[in-house]
Amino acid sequence: MQAPPTKEGPRINDMIDEPTVLLIDAEGEKRGVIPTDEAIRMAEEAGLDLVEVSPNAKPPVCKLLDYGKYKYQAQKKAN
């Protein structure tokens, strides 16, 4: 069973407890279904975060991005 996103936002990095994810890279290209630990490693190597953007999909869709920037833009958009 999947944990829903927290009130603070989507699950990121080690908070994602699914065995595999559908990965979208920083350029928006679909990389396919890969193990979550490999996706986290790829994010770390790129200096980015693995962010769960569609938690209800099977497997969940995750994207490589700068979470701080993502959160800032989301707050800016909401105001």
Tab-separated table of N, CA and C in Angstrom, residues 48-51 64-72:
chain	number	residue	atom	x	y	z
A	48	LEU	N	20.239	16.537	-7.998
A	48	LEU	CA	18.804	16.814	-7.983
A	48	LEU	C	18.107	15.920	-6.969
A	49	ASP	N	16.797	16.021	-6.904
A	49	ASP	CA	15.984	15.185	-6.028
A	49	ASP	C	15.072	14.308	-6.875
A	50	LEU	N	14.704	13.160	-6.325
A	50	LEU	CA	13.701	12.299	-6.943
A	50	LEU	C	12.375	12.666	-6.290
A	51	VAL	N	11.441	13.203	-7.084
A	51	VAL	CA	10.166	13.700	-6.561
A	51	VAL	C	9.028	12.894	-7.161
A	64	LEU	N	13.130	13.690	-11.843
A	64	LEU	CA	14.365	14.254	-11.325
A	64	LEU	C	14.257	15.770	-11.433
A	65	LEU	N	14.312	16.459	-10.291
A	65	LEU	CA	14.270	17.919	-10.310
A	65	LEU	C	14.814	18.487	-9.016
A	66	ASP	N	15.007	19.794	-9.001
A	66	ASP	CA	15.463	20.502	-7.807
A	66	ASP	C	14.224	20.771	-6.956
A	67	TYR	N	14.058	20.034	-5.862
A	67	TYR	CA	12.840	20.135	-5.058
A	67	TYR	C	12.659	21.523	-4.454
A	68	GLY	N	13.735	22.156	-4.030
A	68	GLY	CA	13.631	23.503	-3.469
A	68	GLY	C	13.048	24.477	-4.481
A	69	LYS	N	13.524	24.401	-5.708
A	69	LYS	CA	13.023	25.261	-6.782
A	69	LYS	C	11.566	24.913	-7.106
A	70	TYR	N	11.257	23.619	-7.144
A	70	TYR	CA	9.897	23.140	-7.423
A	70	TYR	C	8.922	23.672	-6.374
A	71	LYS	N	9.317	23.576	-5.103
A	71	LYS	CA	8.465	24.021	-4.001
A	71	LYS	C	8.260	25.537	-4.065
A	72	TYR	N	9.319	26.281	-4.362
A	72	TYR	CA	9.236	27.734	-4.478
A	72	TYR	C	8.270	28.130	-5.592
